[in-house]
GROMACS .gro file of N, CA and C in nm:
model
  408
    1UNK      N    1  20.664  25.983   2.669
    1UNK     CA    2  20.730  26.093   2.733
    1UNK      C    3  20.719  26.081   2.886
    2UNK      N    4  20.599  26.042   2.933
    2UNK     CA    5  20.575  25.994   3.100
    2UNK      C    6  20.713  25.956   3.138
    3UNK      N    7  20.688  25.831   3.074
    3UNK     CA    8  20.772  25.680   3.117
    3UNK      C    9  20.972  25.743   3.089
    4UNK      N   10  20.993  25.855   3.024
    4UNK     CA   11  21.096  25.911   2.966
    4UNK      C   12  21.138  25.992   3.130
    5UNK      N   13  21.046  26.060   3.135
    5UNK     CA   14  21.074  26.148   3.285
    5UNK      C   15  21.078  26.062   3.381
    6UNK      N   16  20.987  25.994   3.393
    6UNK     CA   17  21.026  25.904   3.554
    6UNK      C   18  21.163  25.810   3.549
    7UNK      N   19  21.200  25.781   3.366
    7UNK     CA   20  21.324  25.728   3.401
    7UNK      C   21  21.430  25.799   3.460
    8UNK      N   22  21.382  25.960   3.408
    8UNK     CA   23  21.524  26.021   3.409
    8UNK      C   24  21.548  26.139   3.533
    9UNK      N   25  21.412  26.112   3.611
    9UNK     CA   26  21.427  26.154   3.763
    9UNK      C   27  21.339  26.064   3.819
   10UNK      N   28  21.362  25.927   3.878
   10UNK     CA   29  21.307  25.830   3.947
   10UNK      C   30  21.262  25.901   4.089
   11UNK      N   31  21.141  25.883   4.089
   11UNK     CA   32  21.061  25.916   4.215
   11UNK      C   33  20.994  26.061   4.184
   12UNK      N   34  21.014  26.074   4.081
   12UNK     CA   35  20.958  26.211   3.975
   12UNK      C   36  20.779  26.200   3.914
   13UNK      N   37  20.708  26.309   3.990
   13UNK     CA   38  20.567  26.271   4.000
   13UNK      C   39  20.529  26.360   3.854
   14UNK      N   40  20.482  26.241   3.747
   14UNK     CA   41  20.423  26.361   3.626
   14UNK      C   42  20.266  26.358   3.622
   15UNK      N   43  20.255  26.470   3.570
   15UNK     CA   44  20.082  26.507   3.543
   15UNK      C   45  20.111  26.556   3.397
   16UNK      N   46  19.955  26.532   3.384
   16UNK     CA   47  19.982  26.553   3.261
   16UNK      C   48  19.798  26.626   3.224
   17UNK      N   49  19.763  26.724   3.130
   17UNK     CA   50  19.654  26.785   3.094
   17UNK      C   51  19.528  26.730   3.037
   18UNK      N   52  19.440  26.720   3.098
   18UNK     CA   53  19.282  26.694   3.054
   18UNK      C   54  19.183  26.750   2.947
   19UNK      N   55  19.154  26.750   2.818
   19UNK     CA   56  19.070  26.825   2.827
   19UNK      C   57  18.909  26.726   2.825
   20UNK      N   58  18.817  26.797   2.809
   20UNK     CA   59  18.659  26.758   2.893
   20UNK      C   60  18.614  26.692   2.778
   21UNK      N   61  18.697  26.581   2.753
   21UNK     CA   62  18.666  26.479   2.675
   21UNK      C   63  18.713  26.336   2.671
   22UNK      N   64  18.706  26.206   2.568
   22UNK     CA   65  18.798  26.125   2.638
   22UNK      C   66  18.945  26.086   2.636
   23UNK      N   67  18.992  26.045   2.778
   23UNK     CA   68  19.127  26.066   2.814
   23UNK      C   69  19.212  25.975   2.723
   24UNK      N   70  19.271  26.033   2.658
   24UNK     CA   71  19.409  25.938   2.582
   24UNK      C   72  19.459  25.820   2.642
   25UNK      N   73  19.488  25.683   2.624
   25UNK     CA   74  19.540  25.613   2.692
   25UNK      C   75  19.651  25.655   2.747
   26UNK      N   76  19.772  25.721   2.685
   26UNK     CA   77  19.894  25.767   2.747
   26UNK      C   78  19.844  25.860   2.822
   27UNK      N   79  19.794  25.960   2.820
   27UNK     CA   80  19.781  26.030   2.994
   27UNK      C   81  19.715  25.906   3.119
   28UNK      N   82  19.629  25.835   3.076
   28UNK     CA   83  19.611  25.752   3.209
   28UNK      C   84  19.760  25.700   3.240
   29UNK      N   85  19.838  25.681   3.197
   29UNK     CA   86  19.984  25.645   3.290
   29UNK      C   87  20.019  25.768   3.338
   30UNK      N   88  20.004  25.926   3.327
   30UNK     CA   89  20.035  25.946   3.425
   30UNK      C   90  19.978  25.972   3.605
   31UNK      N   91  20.091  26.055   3.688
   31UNK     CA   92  20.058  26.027   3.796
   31UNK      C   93  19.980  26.114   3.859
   32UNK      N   94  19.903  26.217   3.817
   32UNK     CA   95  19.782  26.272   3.845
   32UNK      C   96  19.741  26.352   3.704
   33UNK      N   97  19.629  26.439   3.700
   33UNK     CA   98  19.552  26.498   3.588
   33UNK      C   99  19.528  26.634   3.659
   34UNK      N  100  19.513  26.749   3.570
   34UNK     CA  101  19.452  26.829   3.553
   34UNK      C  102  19.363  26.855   3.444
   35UNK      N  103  19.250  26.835   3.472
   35UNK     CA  104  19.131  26.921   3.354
   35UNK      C  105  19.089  27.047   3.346
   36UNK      N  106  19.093  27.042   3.190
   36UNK     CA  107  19.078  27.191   3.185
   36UNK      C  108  18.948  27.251   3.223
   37UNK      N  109  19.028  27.374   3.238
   37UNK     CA  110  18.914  27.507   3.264
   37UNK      C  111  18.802  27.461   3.252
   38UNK      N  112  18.740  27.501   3.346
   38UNK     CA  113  18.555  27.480   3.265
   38UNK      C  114  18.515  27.613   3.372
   39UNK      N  115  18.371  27.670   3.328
   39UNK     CA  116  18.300  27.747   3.433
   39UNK      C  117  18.157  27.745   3.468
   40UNK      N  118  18.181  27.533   3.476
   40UNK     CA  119  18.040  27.473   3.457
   40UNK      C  120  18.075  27.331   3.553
   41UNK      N  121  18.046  27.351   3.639
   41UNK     CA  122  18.049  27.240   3.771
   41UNK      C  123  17.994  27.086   3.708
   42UNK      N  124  17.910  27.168   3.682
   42UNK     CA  125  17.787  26.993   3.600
   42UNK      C  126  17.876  26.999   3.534
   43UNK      N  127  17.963  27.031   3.403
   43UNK     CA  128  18.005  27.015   3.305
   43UNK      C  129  18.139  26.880   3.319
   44UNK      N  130  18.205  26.969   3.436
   44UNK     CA  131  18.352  26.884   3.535
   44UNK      C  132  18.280  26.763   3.558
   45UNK      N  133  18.148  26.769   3.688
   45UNK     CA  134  18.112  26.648   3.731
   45UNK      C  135  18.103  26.503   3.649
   46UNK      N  136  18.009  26.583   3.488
   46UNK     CA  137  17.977  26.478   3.409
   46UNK      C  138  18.118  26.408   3.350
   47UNK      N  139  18.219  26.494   3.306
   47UNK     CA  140  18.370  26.482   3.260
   47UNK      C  141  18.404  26.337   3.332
   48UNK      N  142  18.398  26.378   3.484
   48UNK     CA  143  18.441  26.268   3.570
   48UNK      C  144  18.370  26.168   3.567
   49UNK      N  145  18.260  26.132   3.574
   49UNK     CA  146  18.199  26.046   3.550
   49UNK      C  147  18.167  25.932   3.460
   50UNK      N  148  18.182  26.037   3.346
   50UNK     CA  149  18.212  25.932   3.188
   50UNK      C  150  18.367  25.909   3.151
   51UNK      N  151  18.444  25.941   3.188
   51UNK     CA  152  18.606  25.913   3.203
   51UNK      C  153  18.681  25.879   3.317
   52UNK      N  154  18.646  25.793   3.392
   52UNK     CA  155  18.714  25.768   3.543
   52UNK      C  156  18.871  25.740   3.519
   53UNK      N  157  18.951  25.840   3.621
   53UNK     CA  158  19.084  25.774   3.631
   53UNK      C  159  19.111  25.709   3.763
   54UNK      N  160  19.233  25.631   3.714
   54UNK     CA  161  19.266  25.597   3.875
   54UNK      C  162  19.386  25.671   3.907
   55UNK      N  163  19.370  25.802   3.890
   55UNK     CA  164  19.477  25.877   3.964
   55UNK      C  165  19.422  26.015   4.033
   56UNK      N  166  19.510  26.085   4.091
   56UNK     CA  167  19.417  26.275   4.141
   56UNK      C  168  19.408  26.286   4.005
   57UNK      N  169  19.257  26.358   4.021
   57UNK     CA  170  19.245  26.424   3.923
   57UNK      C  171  19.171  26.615   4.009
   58UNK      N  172  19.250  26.708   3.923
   58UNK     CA  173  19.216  26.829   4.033
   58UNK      C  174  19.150  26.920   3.868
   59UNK      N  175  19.050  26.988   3.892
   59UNK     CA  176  18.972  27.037   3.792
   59UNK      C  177  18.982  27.179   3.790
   60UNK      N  178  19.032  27.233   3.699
   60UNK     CA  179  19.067  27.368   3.670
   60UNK      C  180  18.938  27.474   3.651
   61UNK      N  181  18.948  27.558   3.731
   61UNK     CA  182  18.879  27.689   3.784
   61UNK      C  183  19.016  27.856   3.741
   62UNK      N  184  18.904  27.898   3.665
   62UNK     CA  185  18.952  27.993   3.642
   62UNK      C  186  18.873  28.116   3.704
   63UNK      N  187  18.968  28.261   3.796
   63UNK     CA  188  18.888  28.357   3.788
   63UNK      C  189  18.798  28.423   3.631
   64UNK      N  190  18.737  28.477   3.642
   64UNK     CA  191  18.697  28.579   3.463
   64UNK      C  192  18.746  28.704   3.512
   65UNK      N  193  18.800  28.784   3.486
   65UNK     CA  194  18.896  28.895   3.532
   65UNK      C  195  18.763  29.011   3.472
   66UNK      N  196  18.713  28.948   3.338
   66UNK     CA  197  18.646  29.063   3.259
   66UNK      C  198  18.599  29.029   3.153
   67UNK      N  199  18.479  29.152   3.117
   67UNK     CA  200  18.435  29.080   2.987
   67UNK      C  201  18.549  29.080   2.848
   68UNK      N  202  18.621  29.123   2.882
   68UNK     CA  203  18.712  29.101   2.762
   68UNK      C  204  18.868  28.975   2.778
   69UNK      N  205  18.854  28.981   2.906
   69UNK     CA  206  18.859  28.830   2.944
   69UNK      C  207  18.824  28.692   2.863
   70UNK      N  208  18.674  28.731   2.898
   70UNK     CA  209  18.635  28.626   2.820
   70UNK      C  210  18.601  28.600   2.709
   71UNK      N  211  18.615  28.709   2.646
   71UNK     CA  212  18.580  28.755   2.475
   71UNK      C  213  18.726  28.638   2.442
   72UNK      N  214  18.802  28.622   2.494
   72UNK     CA  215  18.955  28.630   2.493
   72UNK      C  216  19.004  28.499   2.477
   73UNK      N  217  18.973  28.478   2.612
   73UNK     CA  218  18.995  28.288   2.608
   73UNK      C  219  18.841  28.217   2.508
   74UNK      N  220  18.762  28.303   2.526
   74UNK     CA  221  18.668  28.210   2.406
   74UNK      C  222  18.670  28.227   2.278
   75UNK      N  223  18.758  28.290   2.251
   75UNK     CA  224  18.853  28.300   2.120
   75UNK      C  225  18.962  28.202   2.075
   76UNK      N  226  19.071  28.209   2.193
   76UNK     CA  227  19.162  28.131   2.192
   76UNK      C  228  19.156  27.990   2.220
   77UNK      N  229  19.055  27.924   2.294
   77UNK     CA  230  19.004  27.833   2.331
   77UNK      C  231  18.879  27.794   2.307
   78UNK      N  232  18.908  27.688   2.188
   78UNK     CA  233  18.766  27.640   2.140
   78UNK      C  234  18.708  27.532   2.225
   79UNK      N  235  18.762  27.469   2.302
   79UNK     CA  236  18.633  27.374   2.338
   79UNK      C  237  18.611  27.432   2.526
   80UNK      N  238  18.640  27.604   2.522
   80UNK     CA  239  18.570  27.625   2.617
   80UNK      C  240  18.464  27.734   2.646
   81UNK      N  241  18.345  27.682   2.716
   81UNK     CA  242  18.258  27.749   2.752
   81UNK      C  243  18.190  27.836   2.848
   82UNK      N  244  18.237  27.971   2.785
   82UNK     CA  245  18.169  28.064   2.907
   82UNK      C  246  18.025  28.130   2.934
   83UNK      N  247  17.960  28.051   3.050
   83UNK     CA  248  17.781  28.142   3.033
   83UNK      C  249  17.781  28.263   2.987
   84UNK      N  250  17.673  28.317   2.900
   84UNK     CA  251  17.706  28.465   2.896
   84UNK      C  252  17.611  28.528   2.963
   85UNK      N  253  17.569  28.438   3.106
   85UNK     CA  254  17.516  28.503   3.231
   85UNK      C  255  17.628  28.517   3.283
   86UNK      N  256  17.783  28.485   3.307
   86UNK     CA  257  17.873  28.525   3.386
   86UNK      C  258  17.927  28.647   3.302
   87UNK      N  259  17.920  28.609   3.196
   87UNK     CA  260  18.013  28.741   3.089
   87UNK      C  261  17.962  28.861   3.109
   88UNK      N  262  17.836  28.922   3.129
   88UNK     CA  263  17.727  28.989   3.220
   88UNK      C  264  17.796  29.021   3.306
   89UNK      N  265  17.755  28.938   3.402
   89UNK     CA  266  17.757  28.939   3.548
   89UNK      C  267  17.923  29.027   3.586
   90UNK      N  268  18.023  29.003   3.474
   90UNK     CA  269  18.163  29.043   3.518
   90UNK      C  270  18.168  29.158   3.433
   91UNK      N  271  18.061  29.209   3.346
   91UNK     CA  272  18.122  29.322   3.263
   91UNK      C  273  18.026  29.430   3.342
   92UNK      N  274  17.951  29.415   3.445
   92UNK     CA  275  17.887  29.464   3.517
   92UNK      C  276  17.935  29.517   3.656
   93UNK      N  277  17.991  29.397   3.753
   93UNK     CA  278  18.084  29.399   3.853
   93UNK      C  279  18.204  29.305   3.856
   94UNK      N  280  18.334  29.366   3.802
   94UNK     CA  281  18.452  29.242   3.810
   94UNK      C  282  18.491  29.162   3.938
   95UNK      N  283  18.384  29.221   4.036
   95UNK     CA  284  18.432  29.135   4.141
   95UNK      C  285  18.339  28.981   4.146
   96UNK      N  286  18.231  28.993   4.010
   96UNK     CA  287  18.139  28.852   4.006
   96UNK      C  288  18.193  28.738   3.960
   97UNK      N  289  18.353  28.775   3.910
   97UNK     CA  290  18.432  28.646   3.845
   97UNK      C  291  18.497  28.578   3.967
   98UNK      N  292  18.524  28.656   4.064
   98UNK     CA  293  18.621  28.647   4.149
   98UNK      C  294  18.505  28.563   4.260
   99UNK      N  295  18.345  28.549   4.227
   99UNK     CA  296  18.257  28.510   4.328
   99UNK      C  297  18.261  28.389   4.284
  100UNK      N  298  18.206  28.379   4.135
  100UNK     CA  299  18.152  28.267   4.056
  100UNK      C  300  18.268  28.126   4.061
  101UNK      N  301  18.392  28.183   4.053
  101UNK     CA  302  18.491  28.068   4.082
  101UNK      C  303  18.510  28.006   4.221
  102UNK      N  304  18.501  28.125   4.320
  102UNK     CA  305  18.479  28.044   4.470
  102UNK      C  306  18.394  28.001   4.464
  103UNK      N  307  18.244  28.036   4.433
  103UNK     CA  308  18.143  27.927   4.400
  103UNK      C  309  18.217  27.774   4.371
  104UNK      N  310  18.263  27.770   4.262
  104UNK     CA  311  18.296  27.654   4.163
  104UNK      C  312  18.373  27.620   4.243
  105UNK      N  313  18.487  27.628   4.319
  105UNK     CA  314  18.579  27.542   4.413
  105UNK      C  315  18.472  27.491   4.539
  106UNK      N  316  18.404  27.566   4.551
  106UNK     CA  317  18.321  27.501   4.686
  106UNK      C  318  18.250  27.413   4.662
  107UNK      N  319  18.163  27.400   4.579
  107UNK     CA  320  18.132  27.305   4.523
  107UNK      C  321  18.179  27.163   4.458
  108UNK      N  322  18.280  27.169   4.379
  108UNK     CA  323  18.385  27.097   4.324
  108UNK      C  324  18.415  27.021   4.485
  109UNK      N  325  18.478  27.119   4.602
  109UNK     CA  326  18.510  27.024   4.700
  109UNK      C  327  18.409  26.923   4.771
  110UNK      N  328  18.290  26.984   4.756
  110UNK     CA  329  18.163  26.928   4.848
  110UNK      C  330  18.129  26.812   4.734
  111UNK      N  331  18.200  26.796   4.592
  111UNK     CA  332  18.084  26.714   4.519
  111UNK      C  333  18.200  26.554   4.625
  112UNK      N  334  18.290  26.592   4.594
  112UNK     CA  335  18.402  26.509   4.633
  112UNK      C  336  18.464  26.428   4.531
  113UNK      N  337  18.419  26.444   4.428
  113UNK     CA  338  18.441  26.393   4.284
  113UNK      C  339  18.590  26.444   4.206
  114UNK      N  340  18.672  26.532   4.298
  114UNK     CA  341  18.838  26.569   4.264
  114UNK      C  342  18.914  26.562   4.364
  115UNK      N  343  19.025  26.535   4.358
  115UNK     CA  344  19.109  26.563   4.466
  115UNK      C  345  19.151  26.694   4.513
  116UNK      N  346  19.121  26.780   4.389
  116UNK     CA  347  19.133  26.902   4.450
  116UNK      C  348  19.109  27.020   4.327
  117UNK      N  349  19.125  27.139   4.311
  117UNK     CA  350  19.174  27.228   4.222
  117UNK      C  351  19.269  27.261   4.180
  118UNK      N  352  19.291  27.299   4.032
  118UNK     CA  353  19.404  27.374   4.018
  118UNK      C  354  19.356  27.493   3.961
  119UNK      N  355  19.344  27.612   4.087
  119UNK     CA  356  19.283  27.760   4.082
  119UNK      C  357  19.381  27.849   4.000
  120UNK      N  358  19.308  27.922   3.896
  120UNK     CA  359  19.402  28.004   3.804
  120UNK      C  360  19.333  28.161   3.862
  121UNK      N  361  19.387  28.231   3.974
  121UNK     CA  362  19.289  28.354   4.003
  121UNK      C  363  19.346  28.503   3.924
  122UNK      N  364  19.367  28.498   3.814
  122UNK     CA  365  19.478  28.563   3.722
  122UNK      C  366  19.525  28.672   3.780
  123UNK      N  367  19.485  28.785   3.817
  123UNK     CA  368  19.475  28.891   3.859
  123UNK      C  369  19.446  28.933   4.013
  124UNK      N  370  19.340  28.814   4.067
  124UNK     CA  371  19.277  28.851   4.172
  124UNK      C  372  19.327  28.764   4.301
  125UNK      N  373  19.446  28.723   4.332
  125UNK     CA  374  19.484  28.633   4.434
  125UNK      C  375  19.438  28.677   4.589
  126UNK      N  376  19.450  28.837   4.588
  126UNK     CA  377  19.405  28.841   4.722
  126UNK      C  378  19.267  28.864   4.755
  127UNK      N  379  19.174  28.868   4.634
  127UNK     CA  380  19.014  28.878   4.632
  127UNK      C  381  18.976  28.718   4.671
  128UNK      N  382  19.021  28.640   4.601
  128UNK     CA  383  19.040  28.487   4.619
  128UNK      C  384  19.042  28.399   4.758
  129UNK      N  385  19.172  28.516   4.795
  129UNK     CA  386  19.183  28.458   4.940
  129UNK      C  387  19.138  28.491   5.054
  130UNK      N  388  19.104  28.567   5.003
  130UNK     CA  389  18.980  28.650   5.093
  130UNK      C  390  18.855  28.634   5.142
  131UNK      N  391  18.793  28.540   4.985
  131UNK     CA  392  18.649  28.477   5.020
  131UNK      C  393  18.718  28.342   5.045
  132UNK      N  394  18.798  28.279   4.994
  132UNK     CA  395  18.778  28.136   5.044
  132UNK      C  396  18.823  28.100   5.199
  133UNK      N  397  18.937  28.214   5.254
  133UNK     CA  398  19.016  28.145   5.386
  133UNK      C  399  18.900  28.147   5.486
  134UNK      N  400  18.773  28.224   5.497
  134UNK     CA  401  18.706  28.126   5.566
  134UNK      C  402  18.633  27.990   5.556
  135UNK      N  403  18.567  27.976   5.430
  135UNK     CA  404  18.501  27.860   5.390
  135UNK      C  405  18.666  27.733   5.373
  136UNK      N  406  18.687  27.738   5.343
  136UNK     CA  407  18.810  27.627   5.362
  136UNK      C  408  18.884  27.559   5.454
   0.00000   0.00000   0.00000
């Protein structure tokens, strides 16, 4: 399917989805990665490490909006894992999801181990941009 799109818009950049395990030969042809969600830095780092690509690869950060949030996607999504020190931490103050992920991008950038993020801040874009436009 890669090789289908770049025929049929030449100079057409595809990506294609990660999850935190190992990479299919057909996604290494394409032309960058996203991995999924995680809300575990070590978890991404190790990902990268035992699966090297040679393309961007940008590691998916999600805000937690709430504890029913995460009741939610860890329902719908089995191979992902949420601390249930953050599940806490956000059913307590919803603004700790909106911390814990700028955490995770700052880090993620300092490990230098992605080319970048792909930030999902569901709800909270201007809480988001708020803590990161200075650190960035």
């Amino acid at each position: 399917m890669i090789e289908e799109a770049r025929a049929f818009s030449p100079g057409f950049h595809v990506g294609a989805a990660a999850a935190l395990r190992p990479l299919p030969a057909w996604k290494r042809t394409a032309d960058f990665l996203f991995s999924q969600v995680s809300f575990s830095v070590e978890a991404q780092l190790r990902w990268r490490d035992e699966h090297p690509a040679d393309v961007p690869v940008y590691a998916g950060v999600m805000v937690l909006a709430s504890e029913r949030h995460a009741r939610t996607l860890a329902a719908a999504i089995p191979d992902i894992a949420i601390p249930d020190e953050l599940v806490a931490a956000v059913a307590a103050d919803r603004a700790a999801g909106v911390e814990a992920a700028c955490e995770q991008v700052l880090a993620l950038r300092d490990s230098g181990a992605f080319a970048g993020v792909h930030l999902i801040p569901v709800a909270r874009y201007r809480q988001v941009e708020a803590r990161l436009a200075g650190a960035l």
